[in-house]
Short mmCIF file of C-alpha atoms in Angstrom, two decimals:
data_model
loop_
_atom_site.label_atom_id
_atom_site.label_comp_id
_atom_site.label_asym_id
_atom_site.label_seq_id
_atom_site.Cartn_x
_atom_site.Cartn_y
_atom_site.Cartn_z
CA MET A 174 -163.94 124.80 127.13
CA LYS A 175 -165.60 128.09 127.00
CA GLY A 176 -167.78 130.05 129.35
CA ILE A 177 -167.29 131.38 132.97
CA PHE A 178 -163.96 129.95 135.13
CA THR A 179 -163.38 130.63 138.48
CA ALA A 180 -159.79 131.75 139.18
CA LEU A 181 -160.04 129.38 141.77
CA MET A 182 -158.96 130.99 145.32
CA CYS A 183 -156.79 128.32 147.83
CA ALA A 184 -157.51 128.22 151.63
CA PHE A 185 -154.65 128.05 154.10
CA ASP A 186 -153.91 127.62 157.74
CA GLU A 187 -152.25 130.40 159.87
CA GLN A 188 -149.33 128.43 159.93
CA GLY A 189 -149.65 128.87 155.15
CA ASN A 190 -150.31 125.68 155.18
CA ILE A 191 -153.09 123.81 152.23
CA HIS A 192 -156.45 122.98 154.59
CA GLU A 193 -157.59 120.70 152.51
CA LYS A 194 -161.26 121.43 153.99
CA GLY A 195 -161.92 125.31 153.26
CA LEU A 196 -160.35 124.61 150.00
CA ARG A 197 -163.01 121.15 148.86
CA GLN A 198 -165.60 123.48 149.89
CA LEU A 199 -164.27 126.03 147.47
CA VAL A 200 -164.35 123.65 145.42
CA ARG A 201 -167.94 123.24 145.39
CA HIS A 202 -169.85 126.34 146.38
CA ASN A 203 -168.19 127.31 142.45
CA ILE A 204 -169.51 124.31 141.31
CA ASP A 205 -172.60 123.56 142.93
CA VAL A 206 -173.43 127.23 143.86
CA SER A 207 -171.68 129.49 141.60
CA LYS A 208 -172.14 126.97 138.80
CA VAL A 209 -169.63 128.54 136.69
CA ASP A 210 -167.87 126.27 133.67
CA GLY A 211 -164.92 125.76 135.04
CA LEU A 212 -162.05 126.18 137.00
CA TYR A 213 -158.59 127.88 136.74
CA VAL A 214 -156.21 126.10 139.81
CA ASN A 215 -153.01 127.89 139.99
CA GLY A 216 -152.80 130.58 138.72
CA SER A 217 -152.77 134.24 140.94
CA THR A 218 -155.47 134.52 142.73
CA GLY A 219 -154.75 130.26 144.40
CA GLU A 220 -151.04 132.51 146.27
CA ASN A 221 -148.96 130.23 143.09
CA PHE A 222 -146.25 132.69 143.03
CA LEU A 223 -146.30 131.50 147.47
CA ILE A 224 -145.78 128.47 147.61
CA SER A 225 -143.96 125.04 146.61
CA THR A 226 -143.47 122.88 144.23
CA GLU A 227 -145.56 120.59 146.16
CA ASP A 228 -147.99 122.44 147.72
CA LYS A 229 -148.73 122.92 143.83
CA LYS A 230 -149.00 119.29 143.07
CA ARG A 231 -151.25 118.23 146.31
CA ILE A 232 -153.89 121.69 145.34
CA PHE A 233 -154.38 120.09 141.65
CA GLU A 234 -154.69 116.35 143.36
CA ILE A 235 -157.90 117.92 145.80
CA VAL A 236 -159.13 120.03 142.83
CA LYS A 237 -159.01 117.98 140.73
CA ASP A 238 -160.50 115.08 143.43
CA GLU A 239 -163.12 116.67 144.15
CA ALA A 240 -164.64 118.46 141.20
CA GLY A 241 -164.04 114.98 138.78
CA ASP A 242 -165.51 115.26 135.51
CA GLN A 243 -168.05 117.66 136.53
CA VAL A 244 -166.12 121.00 135.23
CA LYS A 245 -164.12 121.85 132.82
CA LEU A 246 -160.00 122.12 134.28
CA ILE A 247 -157.43 124.78 133.62
CA ALA A 248 -153.99 124.15 135.41
CA GLN A 249 -151.54 126.71 135.91
CA VAL A 250 -148.27 125.28 136.08
CA GLY A 251 -146.40 128.52 134.63
CA ALA A 252 -142.88 129.35 136.54
CA LEU A 253 -139.34 131.36 136.55
CA ASN A 254 -138.45 127.92 137.10
CA ILE A 255 -138.86 126.27 132.72
CA ASP A 256 -137.52 122.56 134.81
CA GLU A 257 -140.71 123.77 138.08
CA ALA A 258 -143.02 124.54 135.27
CA VAL A 259 -142.70 121.36 132.34
CA GLU A 260 -142.33 118.88 135.99
CA LEU A 261 -146.05 120.64 137.16
CA ALA A 262 -148.36 120.55 133.38
CA LYS A 263 -146.63 116.51 133.52
CA TYR A 264 -148.43 116.35 137.20
CA ALA A 265 -151.30 117.68 136.13
CA THR A 266 -151.79 116.34 132.58
CA ASP A 267 -151.48 113.14 134.63
CA LEU A 268 -154.50 113.56 136.52
CA GLY A 269 -156.69 114.65 133.42
CA TYR A 270 -156.82 117.91 133.78
CA ASP A 271 -158.34 119.74 130.54
CA SER A 272 -155.26 121.93 129.46
CA LEU A 273 -152.89 123.83 130.52
CA SER A 274 -151.91 127.35 131.37
CA ALA A 275 -148.71 129.48 131.79
CA VAL A 276 -148.33 132.79 132.84
CA THR A 277 -145.88 134.20 130.36
CA PRO A 278 -141.43 134.43 131.93
CA PHE A 279 -141.60 136.87 133.96
CA TYR A 280 -139.00 139.25 136.41
CA TYR A 281 -136.70 139.24 133.55
CA LYS A 282 -137.05 141.11 130.52
CA PHE A 283 -137.17 137.88 127.66
CA ASP A 284 -137.13 138.48 124.62
CA PHE A 285 -139.55 136.56 122.02
CA GLU A 286 -137.90 133.76 121.41
CA GLU A 287 -137.03 133.49 125.27
CA VAL A 288 -140.72 133.62 125.60
CA LYS A 289 -141.40 131.56 122.69
CA ASP A 290 -139.47 128.67 123.34
CA TYR A 291 -140.41 128.60 127.45
CA TYR A 292 -144.33 128.32 125.73
CA ASN A 293 -143.22 125.64 123.60
CA THR A 294 -141.23 123.89 125.84
CA ILE A 295 -143.86 123.33 127.91
CA ILE A 296 -145.84 122.34 125.86
CA ASN A 297 -144.20 119.61 123.36
CA SER A 298 -143.66 118.04 126.91
CA VAL A 299 -147.06 117.24 127.45
CA ASP A 300 -150.10 115.41 125.71
CA ASN A 301 -152.60 118.91 126.34
CA THR A 302 -153.23 122.02 125.59
CA MET A 303 -151.55 125.41 125.85
CA ILE A 304 -153.45 128.97 127.30
CA ILE A 305 -151.05 131.51 127.66
CA TYR A 306 -151.45 133.21 130.65
CA SER A 307 -150.90 137.36 129.27
CA ILE A 308 -151.04 139.73 131.98
CA PRO A 309 -148.41 142.29 131.07
CA ALA A 310 -149.24 144.52 134.54
CA LEU A 311 -148.07 142.41 136.12
CA THR A 312 -144.81 140.51 134.43
CA GLY A 313 -144.32 143.56 132.17
CA VAL A 314 -144.89 141.17 128.57
CA ASN A 315 -146.23 143.06 126.19
CA MET A 316 -146.59 140.72 123.13
CA SER A 317 -148.49 142.36 119.00
CA LEU A 318 -150.34 140.22 117.52
CA GLU A 319 -148.04 139.30 115.54
CA GLN A 320 -146.22 137.55 118.40
CA PHE A 321 -149.94 136.28 119.66
CA GLY A 322 -149.75 134.35 115.85
CA GLU A 323 -146.13 133.14 116.18
CA LEU A 324 -147.15 130.97 118.91
CA PHE A 325 -149.92 129.80 117.53
CA GLU A 326 -148.17 128.10 115.22
CA ASN A 327 -148.12 124.85 118.03
CA GLU A 328 -151.19 123.82 117.11
CA LYS A 329 -150.95 123.05 121.65
CA ILE A 330 -151.47 126.32 121.57
CA ILE A 331 -155.45 127.06 121.93
CA GLY A 332 -155.62 130.09 124.08
CA VAL A 333 -155.45 132.75 125.88
CA LYS A 334 -156.06 134.25 129.39
CA PHE A 335 -156.09 137.93 127.75
CA THR A 336 -155.82 140.79 131.35
CA ALA A 337 -154.83 143.98 129.30
CA PRO A 338 -157.12 146.30 128.71
CA ASP A 339 -156.02 147.33 125.07
CA PHE A 340 -159.46 145.98 124.17
CA TYR A 341 -157.75 146.97 120.11
CA LEU A 342 -155.64 144.64 120.63
CA LEU A 343 -158.44 142.04 121.80
CA GLU A 344 -160.49 142.45 118.28
CA ARG A 345 -157.39 141.48 116.33
CA LEU A 346 -156.80 139.08 118.33
CA ARG A 347 -160.42 137.33 117.28
CA HIS A 348 -161.41 138.02 114.47
CA ALA A 349 -157.75 137.22 113.48
CA TYR A 350 -157.35 133.53 115.75
CA PRO A 351 -161.54 132.87 115.74
CA GLU A 352 -160.68 129.64 115.83
CA LYS A 353 -158.43 130.07 119.16
CA LEU A 354 -160.17 130.37 122.95
CA ILE A 355 -160.01 134.01 123.68
CA TYR A 356 -161.01 134.28 127.83
CA SER A 357 -161.60 137.62 129.61
CA GLY A 358 -158.68 138.04 132.11
CA PHE A 359 -160.51 142.10 133.93
CA ASP A 360 -163.18 141.06 135.48
CA GLU A 361 -164.85 144.41 135.80
CA MET A 362 -164.22 145.29 132.03
CA LEU A 363 -166.09 141.59 131.60
CA LEU A 364 -169.45 143.37 129.30
CA SER A 365 -166.53 145.34 127.22
CA ALA A 366 -164.73 142.26 126.35
CA ALA A 367 -167.26 139.89 126.17
CA VAL A 368 -169.13 142.45 123.55
CA LEU A 369 -165.57 141.58 121.88
CA ASN A 370 -167.28 138.24 121.40
CA VAL A 371 -164.80 136.33 123.55
CA ASP A 372 -165.24 132.34 124.61
CA GLY A 373 -165.57 133.09 128.36
CA ALA A 374 -163.56 134.58 131.53
CA ILE A 375 -161.83 133.75 134.25
CA GLY A 376 -161.90 135.90 137.08
CA SER A 377 -160.53 136.23 140.24
CA THR A 378 -164.60 137.93 141.89
CA PHE A 379 -166.06 134.80 140.20
CA ASN A 380 -165.61 133.31 143.36
CA VAL A 381 -168.21 135.42 145.36
CA ASN A 382 -169.27 136.70 142.22
CA GLY A 383 -169.88 133.59 139.51
CA ALA A 384 -174.05 134.32 138.87
CA ARG A 385 -174.21 137.73 138.08
CA ALA A 386 -170.43 137.63 135.20
CA ARG A 387 -172.72 133.78 133.53
CA SER A 388 -175.65 136.79 133.63
CA ILE A 389 -173.47 139.46 132.28
CA PHE A 390 -171.50 137.00 128.94
CA GLU A 391 -174.56 135.01 128.03
CA LEU A 392 -176.38 138.70 128.19
CA ALA A 393 -174.15 140.19 125.67
CA GLN A 394 -174.48 136.64 123.85
CA GLU A 395 -177.92 137.98 122.82
CA GLY A 396 -177.19 141.46 122.64
CA LYS A 397 -179.10 142.62 125.61
CA ILE A 398 -176.62 145.36 126.36
CA GLU A 399 -178.31 146.96 128.40
CA GLU A 400 -179.20 144.80 130.85
CA ALA A 401 -175.99 143.62 130.52
CA ARG A 402 -174.46 146.71 131.54
CA GLU A 403 -176.84 147.41 134.88
CA ILE A 404 -175.39 144.39 136.26
CA GLN A 405 -171.83 145.32 135.45
CA LYS A 406 -172.24 148.47 137.25
CA VAL A 407 -173.51 145.91 140.04
CA THR A 408 -170.78 144.43 139.16
CA ASN A 409 -168.34 146.87 139.78
CA ASP A 410 -170.11 148.53 142.58
CA LEU A 411 -168.49 145.12 144.48
CA ILE A 412 -165.45 145.31 143.00
CA SER A 413 -164.36 148.87 143.88
CA GLY A 414 -165.30 147.74 148.08
CA ILE A 415 -163.10 144.51 147.68
CA LEU A 416 -160.77 146.83 145.63
CA ALA A 417 -160.39 148.96 148.87
CA ASN A 418 -160.70 146.84 151.93
CA GLY A 419 -157.99 143.79 149.95
CA LEU A 420 -158.51 141.22 146.97
CA TYR A 421 -157.49 137.89 148.04
CA GLN A 422 -158.77 138.29 152.16
CA THR A 423 -161.84 140.24 151.53
CA ILE A 424 -163.33 137.68 148.52
CA LYS A 425 -161.84 135.19 151.94
CA GLU A 426 -164.00 137.03 153.88
CA MET A 427 -166.96 137.01 151.76
CA LEU A 428 -166.57 132.95 151.38
CA LYS A 429 -167.06 132.61 154.97
CA THR A 430 -170.35 134.37 155.23
CA GLN A 431 -171.22 131.34 153.00
CA GLY A 432 -170.67 128.92 154.76
CA VAL A 433 -167.52 128.33 152.92
CA GLU A 434 -163.77 127.39 155.60
CA ALA A 435 -161.37 129.77 153.23
CA GLY A 436 -159.26 130.05 155.36
CA VAL A 437 -156.15 132.91 155.09
CA CYS A 438 -153.90 134.09 152.77
CA ARG A 439 -150.07 133.22 153.14
CA LYS A 440 -147.28 135.72 154.73
CA PRO A 441 -146.64 138.29 153.17
CA MET A 442 -149.80 139.78 152.39
CA LYS A 443 -151.08 140.53 155.90
CA GLN A 444 -154.27 139.62 157.21
CA LEU A 445 -157.04 141.73 157.92
CA SER A 446 -158.18 144.05 160.36
CA ALA A 447 -160.86 144.02 162.24
CA ASP A 448 -162.26 146.60 160.78
CA ASN A 449 -161.58 145.30 157.36
CA VAL A 450 -163.55 142.19 158.49
CA LYS A 451 -166.77 143.70 159.26
CA VAL A 452 -166.31 145.99 155.76
CA ALA A 453 -166.06 141.41 154.30
CA GLN A 454 -169.01 140.42 156.03
CA ASP A 455 -170.85 144.08 154.79
CA LEU A 456 -170.15 143.92 151.69
CA ALA A 457 -171.70 140.26 151.67
CA ALA A 458 -174.55 141.82 153.15
CA THR A 459 -175.11 144.15 150.29
CA PHE A 460 -173.80 141.82 146.99
CA LEU A 461 -174.26 137.87 147.85
CA THR A 462 -177.39 135.93 149.36
CA LYS A 463 -176.46 132.28 150.43
#
């Protein structure tokens, strides 16, 4: 369960329906071209919080059918409706997903005991493991070292997707819990996390930049920091261009230049203008090779 995991996108048609052919192409591109170690399915990058429970199940099913056992699969099942989260956890487990993940419950200001009960309720309902998805900038949920430790007391909670710029907390987590899996969640900070000996990374831009992510991670492990820094610089040039143009929409347009029918984003996300599409194509021409 270590290495580079793509936070998988989902292809949708103009009506917002799952574009199955495109989704299968996304899976194949990440496995065959980017050669990632695994896929993180139905996370933020997959527009998870914009789709129905049945669509989430269908995505889990298609990805598992296409990927088989070629790479490790992590199913993000977190939801404000805990009954939905448990239902999805059971569904993904039955499909054979290698682990589950769940974003911390958000919107309402849950206290830590409520957060802890949420995770234990989900993972104790299935015969599987759980990776916490911590992204405080979007959820407003900040957890301390001691609180992570309380969650880790459940042996089925095996790690965390750490999407935060708090490298002090990251180092403390790594030191305190060497047996737990820690994944970096900020693509633009991969090198900084890698030198702290994280176990891998889960990223949106790996859909188009997986090979560079692997190079950064492996070079850092080998102590070749200057070489890794140069690749991180190129990566961040790419990320800056993507963020300025529209994150998910731009990645999808870049994938189209690689022959992947990545579709469009679901509303209320807007579609790119003709000028923005051109920017995405130029980014692909500059940073990607077929």
